Amino acid sequence: MRFSSLALPALCSTLSTAALAGDLPKRVGGGLADYRNDKKIVALVKKAEKCSWTATGFLSSCAEVRALLNAPELRDGKGDTTLVNLLGDEKVERRHLAAEALAAHGRFGGDKGLSERVVAAALAEAGPAVGRGLGRALAKIDPKLGLDEHLTQMARSHALTELREWLVGNMLWTGASERYDLVLELGKSDKDREVRRRALGALFLGTPADRRDVSCTAWLTVTADPDADLASESFVHLAMWSSGKCKAHYDAVLSRIEDRAGGGQVTRSGMGRALKYLHDQPSATETQKKRAVEAAKKIIAAKANDGLARRAALELVLKADPSAGQALAKELLDDPDAAVRTLARQAGASSNK
């Protein structure tokens, strides 16, 4: 049994006792039986918890879960007190529902009392299925409340990777520039690759205007990372960022893709997609656009390259240089990769109309 009164020092075995601040509430809430709860929300939770349970929580396709998450009683934070109370429930299923609802509808982020209770619940939480929602909910807490020391600790070292991933991935959504350096640090060097991935993605939407080049430089560094997925996504971030925010790095991006394009080293789709995005950037020079098209041709030609990267590269050539694209498509009608073969045949069919 987990807890009903949440005596934190006794229950929180996943973090050191030094992590538990004495100023946090010793009681998160009384769970489903808390007298302060909204009765309509309680009734909806009782119905939702009858849905099929999986290792990652309830399926959102379950009608009763959808009814809870779409309930007007939750909108605009009206259900926050009840949901925070539910974070103190003994049943992981109820805590999961509460965390997901807070992540979707919570407006508690400016209320210090409620925010402290959410932090206390997160410090004590050991259920992986609760981590995703709790991480997203924690990211809503206003930095001005003075709780970022706890958020930083959890982002770096909480035992639930799911909580870390979703906290870090959402930390910059609220425009909290105070958290930028932490997210950047975790994106560069965290021990968990999913935390790194979420952090690097968070930079795409939440980088402060005066740190844009820092984010671009970080992504460029990761394009050489041994983790092919992180490298692939970083190529896309660099080329896709709107208004040419990374235009100072376009030549370096192209050079790195050119170096790998012809040797079967393109193992993910990101390089092909990056060439498309870079070519479409108004801030890219004509020389850079031509380099992108030529690099795309090299990616297509090397059949050991990733199929989706080759398909994206063919899409670029067909758009930017239709004559060359059609000629390439004719050569690829029987390509061993289905994605490339399908596009080549579609291109051939359209040219015959």
GROMACS .gro file of N, CA and C in nm, residues 46 48 53 66 135 141 146 150 157 172 182 202 206 213 227 243 276 278 286 297 312 317-318 320 336 340 342 347:
model
   84
   46LYS      N    1  -1.423   0.718  -1.056
   46LYS     CA    2  -1.467   0.582  -1.024
   46LYS      C    3  -1.505   0.505  -1.149
   48ALA      N    4  -1.383   0.579  -1.460
   48ALA     CA    5  -1.263   0.566  -1.543
   48ALA      C    6  -1.170   0.457  -1.495
   53TRP      N    7  -0.633  -0.156  -1.756
   53TRP     CA    8  -0.508  -0.097  -1.708
   53TRP      C    9  -0.390  -0.161  -1.781
   66ARG      N   10  -1.193   0.920  -2.143
   66ARG     CA   11  -1.220   1.040  -2.225
   66ARG      C   12  -1.322   1.130  -2.156
  135GLY      N   13   0.523   1.471  -1.476
  135GLY     CA   14   0.630   1.553  -1.534
  135GLY      C   15   0.574   1.672  -1.608
  141ILE      N   16   0.461   2.480  -1.311
  141ILE     CA   17   0.483   2.559  -1.190
  141ILE      C   18   0.565   2.683  -1.223
  146GLY      N   19   0.954   2.985  -0.633
  146GLY     CA   20   1.070   2.942  -0.556
  146GLY      C   21   1.083   2.793  -0.538
  150HIS      N   22   1.366   2.214  -0.639
  150HIS     CA   23   1.310   2.080  -0.639
  150HIS      C   24   1.293   2.027  -0.782
  157SER      N   25   1.767   1.379  -1.145
  157SER     CA   26   1.795   1.253  -1.077
  157SER      C   27   1.675   1.175  -1.026
  172LEU      N   28   1.024   2.451  -2.091
  172LEU     CA   29   1.036   2.581  -2.157
  172LEU      C   30   0.907   2.627  -2.223
  182LEU      N   31   1.942   2.464  -1.764
  182LEU     CA   32   1.924   2.327  -1.718
  182LEU      C   33   1.885   2.236  -1.835
  202ALA      N   34   1.287   2.038  -2.668
  202ALA     CA   35   1.234   2.153  -2.594
  202ALA      C   36   1.301   2.282  -2.637
  206GLY      N   37   1.128   2.651  -2.708
  206GLY     CA   38   1.136   2.736  -2.591
  206GLY      C   39   1.264   2.814  -2.571
  213ASP      N   40   2.155   3.117  -3.085
  213ASP     CA   41   2.277   3.061  -3.141
  213ASP      C   42   2.335   2.952  -3.052
  227ASP      N   43   2.476   0.849  -3.102
  227ASP     CA   44   2.336   0.809  -3.106
  227ASP      C   45   2.275   0.861  -3.236
  243SER      N   46   1.233   3.109  -3.976
  243SER     CA   47   1.297   3.240  -3.994
  243SER      C   48   1.449   3.232  -3.995
  276LYS      N   49   1.555   1.906  -4.728
  276LYS     CA   50   1.429   1.965  -4.775
  276LYS      C   51   1.399   2.095  -4.702
  278LEU      N   52   1.602   2.291  -4.527
  278LEU     CA   53   1.701   2.396  -4.552
  278LEU      C   54   1.678   2.459  -4.689
  286GLU      N   55   2.135   3.091  -5.259
  286GLU     CA   56   2.119   3.007  -5.377
  286GLU      C   57   2.227   2.899  -5.381
  297LYS      N   58   2.091   1.421  -5.413
  297LYS     CA   59   2.116   1.323  -5.520
  297LYS      C   60   2.213   1.215  -5.472
  312ALA      N   61   1.288   1.127  -4.887
  312ALA     CA   62   1.282   1.272  -4.863
  312ALA      C   63   1.374   1.345  -4.960
  317VAL      N   64   1.453   1.673  -5.481
  317VAL     CA   65   1.501   1.685  -5.619
  317VAL      C   66   1.385   1.701  -5.716
  318LEU      N   67   1.277   1.627  -5.696
  318LEU     CA   68   1.160   1.639  -5.783
  318LEU      C   69   1.102   1.780  -5.779
  320ALA      N   70   1.277   2.072  -5.664
  320ALA     CA   71   1.374   2.177  -5.695
  320ALA      C   72   1.430   2.166  -5.836
  336PRO      N   73   1.498  -0.132  -5.430
  336PRO     CA   74   1.472  -0.230  -5.323
  336PRO      C   75   1.395  -0.174  -5.205
  340VAL      N   76   1.097   0.446  -5.143
  340VAL     CA   77   1.157   0.510  -5.261
  340VAL      C   78   1.086   0.464  -5.387
  342THR      N   79   0.783   0.350  -5.430
  342THR     CA   80   0.647   0.405  -5.441
  342THR      C   81   0.649   0.548  -5.491
  347ALA      N   82   0.580   0.952  -5.919
  347ALA     CA   83   0.636   1.060  -6.001
  347ALA      C   84   0.627   1.026  -6.148
   0.00000   0.00000   0.00000
